[in-house]
XYZ file of C-alpha atoms in Angstrom:
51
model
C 0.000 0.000 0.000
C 1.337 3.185 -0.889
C 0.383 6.917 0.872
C -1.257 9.339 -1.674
C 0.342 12.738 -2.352
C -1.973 14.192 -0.227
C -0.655 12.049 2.750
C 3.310 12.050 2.028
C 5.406 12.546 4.855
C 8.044 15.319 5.143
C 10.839 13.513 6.916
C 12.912 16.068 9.159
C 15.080 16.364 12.166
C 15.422 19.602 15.046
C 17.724 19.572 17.358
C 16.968 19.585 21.256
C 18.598 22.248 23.831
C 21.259 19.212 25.052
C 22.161 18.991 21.344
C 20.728 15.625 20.460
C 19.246 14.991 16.872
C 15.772 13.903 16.731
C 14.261 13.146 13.517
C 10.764 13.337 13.053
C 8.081 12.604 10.190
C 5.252 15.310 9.626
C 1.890 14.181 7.735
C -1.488 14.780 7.341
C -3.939 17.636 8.506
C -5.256 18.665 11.611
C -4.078 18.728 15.514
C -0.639 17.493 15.844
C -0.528 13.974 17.008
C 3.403 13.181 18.857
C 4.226 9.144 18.620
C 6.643 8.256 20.672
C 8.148 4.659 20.266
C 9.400 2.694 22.518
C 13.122 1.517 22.989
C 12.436 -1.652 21.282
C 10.404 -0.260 18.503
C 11.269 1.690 15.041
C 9.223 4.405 13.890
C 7.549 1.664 10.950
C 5.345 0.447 14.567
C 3.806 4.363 14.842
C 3.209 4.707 11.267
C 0.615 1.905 11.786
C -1.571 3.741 14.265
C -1.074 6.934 12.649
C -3.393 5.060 9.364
């Protein structure tokens, strides 16, 4: 299954006031929504509650 244009997500990363990288994927409309996986998970396990 691929995401329609209209759903793409903009891949980025910020970095935090102790100077770690985070990387982060924006999508969608509406209300941000902040995932946060756990130490044994990727980011492919948020991706399927965020569809």
């Amino acid at each position: 299954m691929s995401d329609s244009p209209d759903r793409a997500a903009v891949k980025s990363t910020t970095v935090s006031s102790d100077c770690t990288t985070i990387a982060f994927e924006q999508s969608g409309k509406g209300p941000a929504l902040i995932l946060v996986a756990s130490a044994l998970a990727d980011r492919s396990d948020a991706k399927k509650a965020s569809s």
